[in-house]
Amino acid sequence: MRKALLPSLIILATSLLVIRIFYLQVVDETLKLKSENNAIKKKFEYPERGYIYDRKGKLLVANQASYDIMVIPRELKKTDTLEFCQLLNITKEDFIKKIEKAKIYSPRLPSVFMSQLNKSEFAAFQEKIRKFEGFYFQKRSLRDYEATFGANIFGFITQVNEKLVAKNPYYNSGDLIGKQGVEESYEDLLRGIKGVKYVQKDKYNREIGSYKNGKFDTIAVQGEDINLTIDAELQKYGEELMINKRGGIVAIEPQTGEILALVTAPSYDPSILVGRQRSKNYTELYHDSIAKPLYDRGLLAEYPPGSPFKILTGLIGLQEGVIDENTSFFCNHGFSYGRGRFMKCHAHPPAQQLHNGIYNSCNTYFAQTYMLAINKYNNPAKAVDIWSNHVKSFGLGQYMGYDLPTGKRGKVPDSKTYKKIYPNGGWRSTTIISNAIGQGEVLMTPIQLANMMATIANEGYYYTPHIIKKIEAHTIDKKFTTRHVTSIDKKYFKPIISGLFDVYNLGTARALKVEGIDICGKTGTAENFAKIGGMRVQLKDHSIFVAFAPKDNPKIALAVMVENGGFGATIAGPIASLMIEKYLRQKITRLDLEKRILATSLQSEYAKLGGLSEKVKAQLRISDSIKTQKTIIPTAKVKSDSTTRIKKVI
């Protein structure tokens, strides 16, 4: 029995091996396709990318036909280089350079020789392509933008790099991929699935038909269509209001966390990053270190939040029991807090309680509240950590987890922060009192400010902000429908909301009321410093405004940040009122505010930053001339208007 065991194992193993070899060589022919078989050519069929719609079903991004000229270096024959270059309007040096680059990638695999030809360019080349062996064309689809706004939301399409090709087997050299915005976030859904055709060739390298009658061919599957949470009309209006200004507007639906508008200024027309001029235009945008049109200020710019942060100071004071609604502090246009330190305040009646402290934006009231909270435990490190955790429960000081590929954490200091700043100790409530009014070490992005207001509107909870509303045959990520509850009890929000409501009735925004809409808001002004010529110079303050409406059952919460805009009620406040009315009514009654904001240019303030090139100065002159217009430019109808395009890029 033992003697038979070893031979039996050998026979069994040999039999299994023979069966496997027979299967691979005779039955399963897929390995033939993976071999370097010169008789089989692999052709890809590229699907259309999925369409992009707004929350109401309005088409924002579609597709248009495009053609790439491909080259297989090994198959090149004697080519009339002069005729070839004339057809494509390139130099002989360009031709040689592109061929050498293709050889480096692979002599036997196709590479993109020239990408994104339009129909007329392709037609001229197609007539004579038979004369240029080794070249063929590949049909693709490029983006066709139905909107001249929202560039930062959409992102753009570009060619994959070699590093990504090596990392991800789906992509080949010359393939297109989404970058930035939803094009990047939802690339796997929008791109679709490539189709593959295997073509057999004869000994003369001529195509003689499909391999195995198309047995292994697959068809392309179009990308998934998606609906965004964006309201197209609100987004367009926000970008128009921000012409000749820098900053961001973020609007959120409090009950869902859906992003209604995500405005960054300056911006650009998304169509300039399509076609053969894409690379040139992108390079110009990328190297504009002054206006930074590719920099999404709504998601990336970190600012001191200023007075809107007093809302959180008041809530934490109530939660920690150091104040109640009737607690009073005396303010005589300022507050002394030791060692000759003095915090200025606005002109208002001296006796301040929570309600009028909010609508008068009293620095003294909230500085006193903050000091009481930090001094409560006779341990500044413990107290500031408790304060920090309260603030972070609003989604601040951390990445928010929204479905866009870029963002910043902002900054909410804690005891570790101050141990680094003051390694020898000695810091206390008076040292860090600027945090009380949104200065100091506190930094927030506009989307964090907007989410903070959505949380206030909901009386203590929020949903992670997101920009995807619907994908056919897919469910939205559960994290966008998960409620996040703050560390502040619900009962403390009502007195805060009452004070915010009277900001419009009795306080700093009373001139910004919209008849028939109950708006709760808060003005803000943040100090602004910049390095000019190696010196730290204080520039005009940033204008900030946060709001939600209506007061009961809120439908929109938003934050507006205008760089160098001055007092919050001057520029950011009117923009907030206009955005709210536009969304809730789809029309504007405060035409006085609209006219003033459209006519306001801050380019002279930005010019103080220095280093403006002659080209930028020329653009600024064109841009400033637009401010004399009395009506809003209908951006959806001016794709070919070069003046409008320039003013959006500034």
XYZ file of C-alpha atoms in Angstrom:
650
model
C 0.000 0.000 0.000
C 2.782 2.401 0.933
C 4.662 1.482 -2.226
C 1.669 2.512 -4.322
C 1.117 5.862 -2.548
C 4.050 7.791 -4.070
C 3.429 6.652 -7.689
C -0.269 7.454 -7.248
C 0.508 10.996 -6.101
C 2.891 11.508 -9.016
C 0.293 10.241 -11.511
C -2.423 12.432 -9.972
C -0.261 15.584 -9.997
C 0.822 14.932 -13.574
C -2.772 14.415 -14.671
C -3.890 17.679 -13.064
C -1.013 19.537 -14.695
C -1.805 18.114 -18.145
C -5.497 18.982 -17.758
C -4.614 22.529 -16.744
C -2.221 22.995 -19.674
C -4.843 21.615 -22.084
C -7.437 24.032 -20.700
C -5.159 27.047 -20.995
C -3.881 26.196 -24.495
C -6.981 24.752 -26.126
C -10.114 25.699 -24.202
C -9.302 29.105 -22.654
C -7.921 31.455 -25.329
C -7.804 34.612 -23.253
C -4.071 34.217 -22.625
C -3.510 34.698 -26.331
C -4.878 38.189 -25.955
C -2.459 38.943 -23.141
C 0.575 37.855 -25.106
C 2.572 40.189 -27.309
C 0.940 38.810 -30.432
C 1.717 41.063 -33.396
C -1.211 39.608 -35.319
C -3.799 41.026 -32.920
C -4.455 44.719 -32.390
C -6.333 45.947 -29.350
C -8.673 48.883 -29.940
C -10.487 50.758 -27.208
C -13.895 52.312 -27.502
C -14.260 55.191 -25.077
C -17.651 55.825 -23.498
C -19.264 59.178 -22.944
C -18.807 60.538 -19.469
C -21.904 60.858 -17.365
C -23.867 64.103 -17.567
C -24.006 66.502 -14.635
C -27.267 68.190 -13.592
C -28.195 70.605 -10.815
C -30.686 69.852 -8.025
C -33.647 70.785 -10.241
C -32.568 68.695 -13.204
C -30.969 71.513 -15.211
C -28.174 70.234 -17.455
C -24.824 71.761 -16.507
C -22.194 69.552 -18.161
C -22.623 67.416 -21.299
C -20.182 66.022 -23.906
C -18.858 66.851 -27.343
C -16.971 64.746 -29.858
C -13.186 64.923 -29.971
C -10.443 63.012 -31.744
C -6.922 62.020 -30.731
C -4.239 61.124 -33.254
C -2.448 58.012 -32.009
C 0.933 56.672 -33.083
C 2.613 53.270 -32.822
C 6.332 54.047 -33.375
C 7.232 50.535 -34.547
C 4.704 50.733 -37.372
C 5.933 54.049 -38.768
C 6.928 53.980 -42.430
C 8.444 56.699 -44.561
C 6.297 59.707 -43.784
C 6.010 62.942 -45.713
C 6.848 64.955 -42.599
C 6.299 68.326 -44.282
C 2.762 67.486 -45.426
C 1.960 65.881 -42.076
C 3.085 68.949 -40.130
C 1.210 71.315 -42.408
C -2.011 69.358 -41.902
C -1.739 69.638 -38.124
C -0.110 73.070 -38.039
C 2.960 71.918 -36.105
C 6.707 72.258 -36.686
C 9.071 69.472 -37.683
C 10.783 69.871 -34.303
C 7.441 69.234 -32.583
C 6.929 66.163 -34.741
C 10.302 64.672 -33.820
C 9.843 65.469 -30.148
C 6.442 63.759 -30.015
C 7.706 60.648 -31.823
C 10.674 60.327 -29.461
C 8.366 60.647 -26.466
C 6.145 57.887 -27.898
C 9.168 55.602 -28.395
C 10.208 56.096 -24.786
C 6.756 55.041 -23.619
C 6.676 51.976 -25.885
C 7.719 51.279 -29.511
C 4.892 48.755 -29.910
C 2.035 50.313 -27.927
C -0.086 53.274 -29.079
C 0.593 56.716 -27.647
C -1.250 59.986 -28.074
C 0.532 62.046 -30.709
C -1.930 64.937 -30.644
C -5.033 65.166 -28.536
C -8.416 66.807 -28.659
C -8.829 67.746 -32.327
C -12.201 69.240 -33.139
C -14.336 68.098 -36.056
C -12.880 70.473 -38.646
C -9.267 69.741 -37.643
C -9.955 66.031 -37.708
C -11.729 66.125 -41.087
C -8.656 67.559 -42.828
C -6.425 64.865 -41.362
C -8.882 62.011 -41.935
C -8.826 62.500 -45.713
C -5.115 61.685 -45.868
C -4.570 59.372 -42.899
C -4.005 56.409 -45.263
C -0.737 58.041 -46.359
C 0.692 58.001 -42.847
C 1.239 54.425 -41.709
C 1.616 53.985 -37.982
C -0.919 56.714 -37.248
C -4.600 56.252 -36.529
C -7.283 58.243 -34.767
C -9.137 57.544 -31.551
C -12.574 59.028 -30.955
C -13.223 60.403 -27.493
C -15.687 62.760 -25.861
C -14.774 66.026 -24.179
C -16.836 68.101 -21.827
C -19.354 70.558 -23.218
C -20.267 73.105 -20.554
C -23.814 74.412 -20.596
C -22.877 76.922 -17.875
C -20.161 79.562 -17.678
C -20.084 79.324 -13.888
C -19.208 76.647 -11.316
C -15.709 75.854 -12.575
C -14.504 75.099 -9.046
C -17.427 72.705 -8.543
C -17.054 70.776 -11.802
C -13.264 70.484 -11.985
C -11.874 69.552 -15.400
C -10.679 66.666 -17.573
C -7.010 66.063 -18.316
C -4.720 63.287 -19.579
C -3.445 60.717 -17.128
C 0.247 60.787 -16.277
C 2.617 57.825 -16.506
C 2.649 57.376 -12.741
C -1.116 56.807 -12.668
C -0.974 54.476 -15.692
C 1.558 52.318 -13.837
C -0.561 52.359 -10.691
C -4.053 51.826 -12.116
C -4.503 49.159 -14.841
C -7.752 50.756 -16.057
C -5.920 53.679 -17.622
C -3.655 53.720 -20.675
C -1.411 56.449 -21.983
C -3.533 59.258 -23.391
C -6.643 58.382 -21.403
C -8.592 61.195 -19.786
C -9.359 61.533 -16.093
C -11.273 63.970 -13.910
C -9.295 66.398 -11.780
C -10.632 68.622 -9.026
C -14.296 69.097 -8.187
C -16.919 66.440 -8.800
C -15.067 65.205 -11.888
C -12.390 63.886 -9.524
C -14.648 62.891 -6.619
C -16.974 60.836 -8.820
C -14.481 59.784 -11.501
C -15.210 56.054 -11.084
C -18.902 56.638 -11.857
C -18.636 59.413 -14.435
C -15.968 57.776 -16.625
C -18.023 54.700 -17.564
C -16.393 51.470 -18.778
C -14.196 51.273 -21.862
C -15.103 48.869 -24.623
C -12.410 46.676 -26.247
C -12.184 45.305 -29.789
C -9.568 42.789 -30.912
C -8.654 43.143 -34.577
C -6.657 40.555 -36.513
C -3.934 41.658 -38.930
C -2.191 39.884 -41.797
C 1.540 39.618 -42.423
C 1.462 43.023 -44.130
C 0.031 44.584 -40.941
C -3.331 45.152 -42.591
C -6.537 44.698 -40.629
C -8.432 41.647 -41.877
C -11.311 41.496 -39.405
C -12.219 40.931 -35.825
C -10.438 38.275 -33.842
C -12.518 35.116 -33.260
C -15.566 36.906 -34.704
C -15.601 39.330 -31.804
C -15.765 36.615 -29.167
C -13.680 38.636 -26.734
C -14.949 42.090 -27.674
C -16.791 44.187 -25.125
C -18.947 47.272 -25.624
C -18.422 50.605 -23.922
C -20.747 51.489 -21.071
C -21.637 55.162 -20.689
C -20.801 56.849 -17.407
C -23.430 57.441 -14.762
C -25.362 60.709 -14.768
C -25.350 62.604 -11.486
C -27.479 65.334 -9.951
C -25.698 67.854 -7.759
C -27.215 69.617 -4.771
C -26.245 72.940 -6.351
C -28.962 75.397 -7.334
C -27.682 76.614 -10.708
C -29.417 79.993 -10.577
C -28.176 80.691 -7.061
C -24.632 79.669 -7.996
C -24.654 81.914 -11.060
C -26.053 84.832 -9.070
C -23.450 84.413 -6.340
C -20.614 84.505 -8.869
C -22.056 87.662 -10.432
C -22.226 89.376 -7.035
C -18.558 88.490 -6.423
C -17.218 90.015 -9.652
C -14.213 92.257 -8.910
C -13.984 90.835 -5.405
C -12.111 87.985 -3.765
C -13.520 85.543 -1.286
C -16.162 82.864 -1.032
C -19.865 82.210 -0.539
C -21.124 78.881 0.760
C -24.837 78.155 1.129
C -26.202 74.978 2.756
C -29.671 73.539 3.266
C -29.677 73.000 7.065
C -32.132 70.103 7.115
C -30.018 67.943 4.782
C -26.489 69.350 4.616
C -26.860 69.791 0.846
C -24.598 72.491 -0.600
C -26.764 74.964 -2.514
C -23.970 77.243 -3.728
C -20.194 77.066 -3.544
C -18.784 80.305 -4.888
C -15.120 81.188 -5.066
C -13.904 84.490 -6.447
C -12.179 85.115 -8.715
C -13.253 82.240 -10.925
C -13.098 81.399 -14.630
C -15.215 80.038 -17.464
C -14.889 76.212 -17.314
C -14.946 75.960 -21.117
C -11.430 77.420 -21.395
C -10.061 74.144 -20.023
C -11.427 72.125 -22.944
C -9.718 71.385 -26.246
C -6.209 71.961 -27.538
C -5.857 75.258 -25.665
C -6.563 73.572 -22.314
C -2.915 73.146 -21.367
C -2.006 76.725 -22.264
C -4.984 78.181 -20.429
C -4.432 76.011 -17.370
C -0.803 77.097 -17.209
C -1.835 80.754 -17.229
C -4.391 80.185 -14.474
C -1.941 78.118 -12.434
C 0.801 80.723 -12.555
C -1.464 83.634 -11.650
C -0.083 84.019 -8.139
C -2.036 87.236 -7.538
C -5.680 86.430 -8.279
C -5.297 82.624 -7.832
C -8.416 81.655 -9.831
C -7.719 77.923 -9.321
C -7.709 78.374 -5.536
C -11.112 77.504 -4.095
C -11.493 80.068 -1.338
C -14.779 78.537 -0.201
C -13.019 75.294 0.765
C -9.352 76.168 1.210
C -9.014 79.729 2.493
C -8.633 79.874 6.269
C -9.682 83.164 7.849
C -10.178 84.451 11.390
C -13.980 84.170 11.709
C -14.332 87.448 13.618
C -17.598 88.343 15.322
C -19.670 85.371 14.054
C -17.580 83.294 16.433
C -19.218 85.153 19.320
C -22.227 82.913 18.713
C -20.192 79.918 19.900
C -18.694 81.889 22.786
C -22.220 82.635 24.018
C -23.392 79.030 23.593
C -20.389 77.649 25.481
C -20.917 80.218 28.235
C -24.513 79.042 28.633
C -23.568 75.364 28.533
C -20.806 75.818 31.117
C -23.159 77.785 33.358
C -20.956 80.870 33.623
C -23.698 83.108 32.170
C -27.435 83.011 31.645
C -29.743 85.148 29.514
C -29.864 87.861 32.174
C -26.156 88.112 32.965
C -25.045 91.726 32.458
C -21.658 93.251 31.712
C -20.842 96.945 31.567
C -19.231 98.160 28.374
C -18.041 101.714 27.843
C -16.815 101.243 24.260
C -14.134 98.849 25.427
C -12.807 96.436 28.009
C -9.654 96.526 30.163
C -8.393 93.063 31.067
C -5.101 93.566 32.869
C -1.558 94.882 32.393
C -2.747 97.856 30.376
C -4.503 95.690 27.798
C -7.644 97.127 26.251
C -10.153 95.631 23.815
C -12.097 98.217 21.831
C -15.836 97.921 21.253
C -18.632 99.561 19.275
C -20.761 102.484 20.402
C -23.859 101.127 22.103
C -25.641 101.393 25.492
C -23.285 100.403 28.341
C -25.391 97.646 29.954
C -25.210 94.520 27.821
C -26.935 91.179 28.259
C -26.880 88.153 25.964
C -29.658 89.342 23.651
C -28.418 92.866 22.928
C -24.810 91.675 23.257
C -25.434 89.629 20.129
C -27.226 92.218 18.019
C -24.822 94.992 19.132
C -21.860 92.626 18.624
C -20.395 93.652 21.986
C -16.742 92.614 22.307
C -16.796 93.246 26.044
C -19.736 90.924 26.683
C -18.189 87.949 24.937
C -14.667 88.619 26.211
C -16.022 88.546 29.780
C -17.981 85.371 29.017
C -14.879 83.673 27.599
C -12.754 84.630 30.600
C -15.348 83.195 32.986
C -15.381 79.918 31.047
C -11.573 79.617 31.041
C -11.268 80.622 34.712
C -14.024 78.246 35.840
C -11.739 75.291 36.570
C -8.745 77.191 37.982
C -6.776 75.264 35.368
C -6.398 77.055 32.005
C -5.176 73.925 30.218
C -8.208 71.871 31.281
C -10.605 74.739 30.596
C -9.296 75.505 27.131
C -9.562 71.806 26.201
C -13.204 71.766 27.327
C -13.824 74.937 25.325
C -12.001 73.456 22.312
C -14.064 70.253 22.388
C -17.286 72.272 22.450
C -16.150 74.205 19.368
C -15.040 71.060 17.543
C -18.452 69.481 18.096
C -19.695 71.950 15.433
C -17.401 70.316 12.862
C -14.704 72.969 13.216
C -10.962 72.458 13.394
C -11.134 69.243 11.347
C -11.681 67.930 7.844
C -15.419 67.887 7.358
C -15.674 64.772 5.183
C -17.610 66.356 2.326
C -17.452 64.817 -1.148
C -15.049 67.242 -2.785
C -11.345 66.427 -3.128
C -9.912 69.513 -1.470
C -10.247 71.228 1.873
C -8.550 72.562 4.988
C -9.036 71.762 8.665
C -9.110 75.321 9.940
C -7.756 75.728 13.464
C -9.275 75.409 16.904
C -6.547 75.760 19.557
C -6.280 73.579 22.658
C -3.835 73.241 25.553
C -1.243 71.594 23.274
C -1.341 74.661 21.043
C -0.478 76.969 23.918
C 2.168 74.671 25.343
C 3.971 75.035 22.020
C 3.497 78.808 21.910
C 4.383 79.274 25.591
C 6.799 76.417 26.426
C 7.614 78.053 29.763
C 3.942 78.370 30.747
C 2.439 81.558 32.121
C -0.504 81.766 29.732
C -4.018 82.328 31.083
C -7.453 83.555 30.018
C -6.257 87.120 29.444
C -3.433 85.821 27.221
C -5.779 84.040 24.820
C -8.829 86.296 25.129
C -8.828 87.143 21.394
C -10.374 83.704 20.784
C -13.579 85.058 22.329
C -14.271 87.287 19.332
C -12.935 85.022 16.577
C -9.409 86.350 16.381
C -6.371 84.858 18.126
C -5.504 81.345 16.973
C -8.965 80.506 15.580
C -9.185 79.939 11.815
C -12.142 78.759 9.750
C -12.963 78.162 6.101
C -16.159 79.621 4.598
C -17.744 76.163 4.339
C -17.078 75.622 8.057
C -18.701 78.968 8.849
C -21.731 78.047 6.738
C -21.988 74.665 8.439
C -21.767 76.392 11.831
C -24.801 78.487 10.895
C -26.664 75.426 9.622
C -26.023 73.855 13.026
C -27.382 76.949 14.802
C -30.438 76.888 12.523
C -31.022 73.223 13.464
C -30.615 74.040 17.162
C -27.644 71.788 17.726
C -27.114 69.242 14.955
C -25.833 69.116 11.396
C -25.341 66.754 8.470
C -21.985 66.511 6.736
C -22.101 69.015 3.843
C -22.185 67.291 0.466
C -22.643 68.136 -3.185
C -24.137 64.911 -4.572
C -27.920 64.676 -4.598
C -28.730 61.710 -6.809
C -26.993 58.964 -8.798
C -29.179 56.592 -10.821
C -29.091 53.028 -9.439
C -26.858 54.095 -6.539
C -27.521 55.205 -3.000
C -25.867 58.228 -1.446
C -23.152 57.542 1.112
C -24.715 57.008 4.551
C -22.326 59.484 6.135
C -24.280 62.275 4.431
C -27.509 61.247 6.130
C -25.983 60.709 9.579
C -26.865 63.373 12.140
C -24.015 64.948 14.136
C -25.082 66.394 17.481
C -23.103 69.132 19.246
C -22.123 69.164 22.913
C -24.485 72.119 23.543
C -27.960 71.397 24.919
C -30.804 72.318 22.556
C -32.422 74.715 25.072
C -29.503 77.153 24.787
C -29.955 77.788 21.061
C -33.278 79.645 21.248
C -31.943 82.763 23.065
C -29.004 82.862 20.656
C -31.336 82.640 17.644
C -33.471 85.415 19.111
C -30.421 87.659 19.302
C -29.423 86.777 15.724
C -32.924 87.648 14.532
C -32.648 91.108 16.073
C -29.322 91.698 14.316
C -31.625 92.449 11.360
C -34.272 94.266 13.395
C -32.277 96.327 15.915
C -28.614 95.687 15.325
C -25.740 95.873 12.894
C -27.703 94.556 9.872
C -30.951 96.500 10.254
C -30.328 98.248 6.931
C -30.182 94.867 5.169
C -33.704 93.621 5.948
C -35.738 91.942 3.226
C -39.448 92.599 3.643
C -41.380 89.419 4.410
C -38.355 87.218 5.167
C -37.259 86.635 8.763
C -33.483 86.448 8.575
C -31.132 85.623 11.441
C -27.583 86.839 10.888
C -24.335 88.138 12.291
C -21.900 90.678 10.928
C -18.182 90.137 11.225
C -14.946 91.961 10.572
C -11.588 90.179 10.672
C -8.192 91.842 10.831
C -6.097 91.323 7.738
C -2.308 91.344 7.601
C 0.005 90.686 4.679
C 3.720 90.716 3.990
C 4.632 93.436 1.503
C 8.282 94.130 0.801
C 9.246 91.903 3.716
C 7.163 93.940 6.170
C 3.995 92.851 7.988
C 1.390 95.408 6.950
C -2.210 95.694 8.126
C -4.580 95.959 5.189
C -8.283 96.685 5.013
C -10.256 94.208 7.123
C -12.108 91.232 5.672
C -15.891 91.571 5.484
C -17.795 88.584 6.929
C -21.466 87.744 7.257
C -23.284 84.583 8.335
C -27.032 84.042 8.229
C -29.918 81.622 7.900
C -33.571 82.033 6.904
C -36.397 81.833 7.565
C -36.079 82.026 11.337
C -38.586 79.205 11.737
C -38.038 76.078 9.634
C -34.838 77.412 7.965
C -34.274 76.560 4.303
C -30.839 78.122 3.750
C -27.779 78.890 5.858
C -24.783 80.658 4.422
C -21.464 82.356 5.019
C -20.012 85.190 2.948
C -16.352 86.173 3.126
C -15.073 89.143 1.104
C -11.367 89.833 1.364
C -10.486 93.468 2.117
C -14.192 94.287 2.158
C -14.192 96.168 5.465
C -17.122 96.097 7.891
C -19.370 93.028 7.628
C -22.543 94.991 6.871
C -20.889 96.898 4.016
C -20.343 94.161 1.416
C -20.708 90.644 2.837
C -24.019 91.484 4.546
C -25.818 92.776 1.435
C -24.565 89.758 -0.530
C -26.044 87.443 2.128
C -29.437 89.179 2.023
C -29.508 89.047 -1.776
C -28.551 85.364 -1.883
C -31.239 84.474 0.639
C -33.955 86.341 -1.241
C -32.804 84.888 -4.560
C -33.070 81.342 -3.231
C -36.340 81.708 -1.338
C -38.191 83.868 -3.890
C -36.251 83.447 -7.169
C -36.388 87.236 -7.530
C -34.895 90.367 -5.952
C -36.765 93.243 -4.313
C -33.729 94.897 -2.701
C -32.581 96.318 -6.016
C -30.720 99.072 -4.155
C -28.454 96.501 -2.528
C -28.017 94.600 -5.782
C -27.048 97.714 -7.729
C -24.512 98.764 -5.094
C -22.863 95.336 -4.837
C -22.626 94.866 -8.604
C -20.970 98.284 -8.877
C -18.464 97.593 -6.097
C -14.914 96.760 -7.133
C -12.129 96.011 -4.659
C -9.419 95.700 -7.288
C -7.689 98.859 -6.051
C -7.370 97.224 -2.618
C -5.920 94.069 -4.128
C -3.477 96.095 -6.204
C -1.844 97.198 -2.945
C -0.470 93.692 -2.580
C 2.019 94.684 -5.250
C 3.740 92.839 -8.035
C 1.013 93.218 -10.622
C 2.127 92.438 -14.145
C 1.167 94.693 -17.036
C -1.107 91.947 -18.313
C -2.984 91.762 -15.019
C -3.188 95.561 -14.801
C -4.770 95.594 -18.245
C -7.279 92.961 -17.145
C -8.108 94.987 -14.057
C -8.857 98.040 -16.178
C -11.233 95.980 -18.314
C -12.752 94.422 -15.209
C -13.294 97.751 -13.446
C -15.097 99.122 -16.488
C -17.751 96.428 -16.084
C -18.842 97.839 -12.730
C -20.684 100.672 -14.502
C -23.276 98.220 -15.850
C -26.706 98.665 -14.301
C -27.988 95.130 -14.832
C -26.679 91.676 -14.122
C -24.823 90.085 -17.006
C -26.746 86.968 -18.111
C -23.727 84.681 -17.912
C -25.423 81.752 -19.612
C -25.533 83.768 -22.868
C -22.032 85.180 -23.081
C -19.713 82.257 -23.764
C -18.034 84.091 -26.625
C -17.762 87.407 -24.799
C -14.035 87.804 -24.138
C -14.578 90.729 -21.793
C -16.863 88.657 -19.591
C -14.389 85.797 -19.616
C -11.567 88.068 -18.468
C -13.581 89.604 -15.673
C -14.430 86.155 -14.374
C -10.787 85.138 -14.386
C -9.515 88.177 -12.449
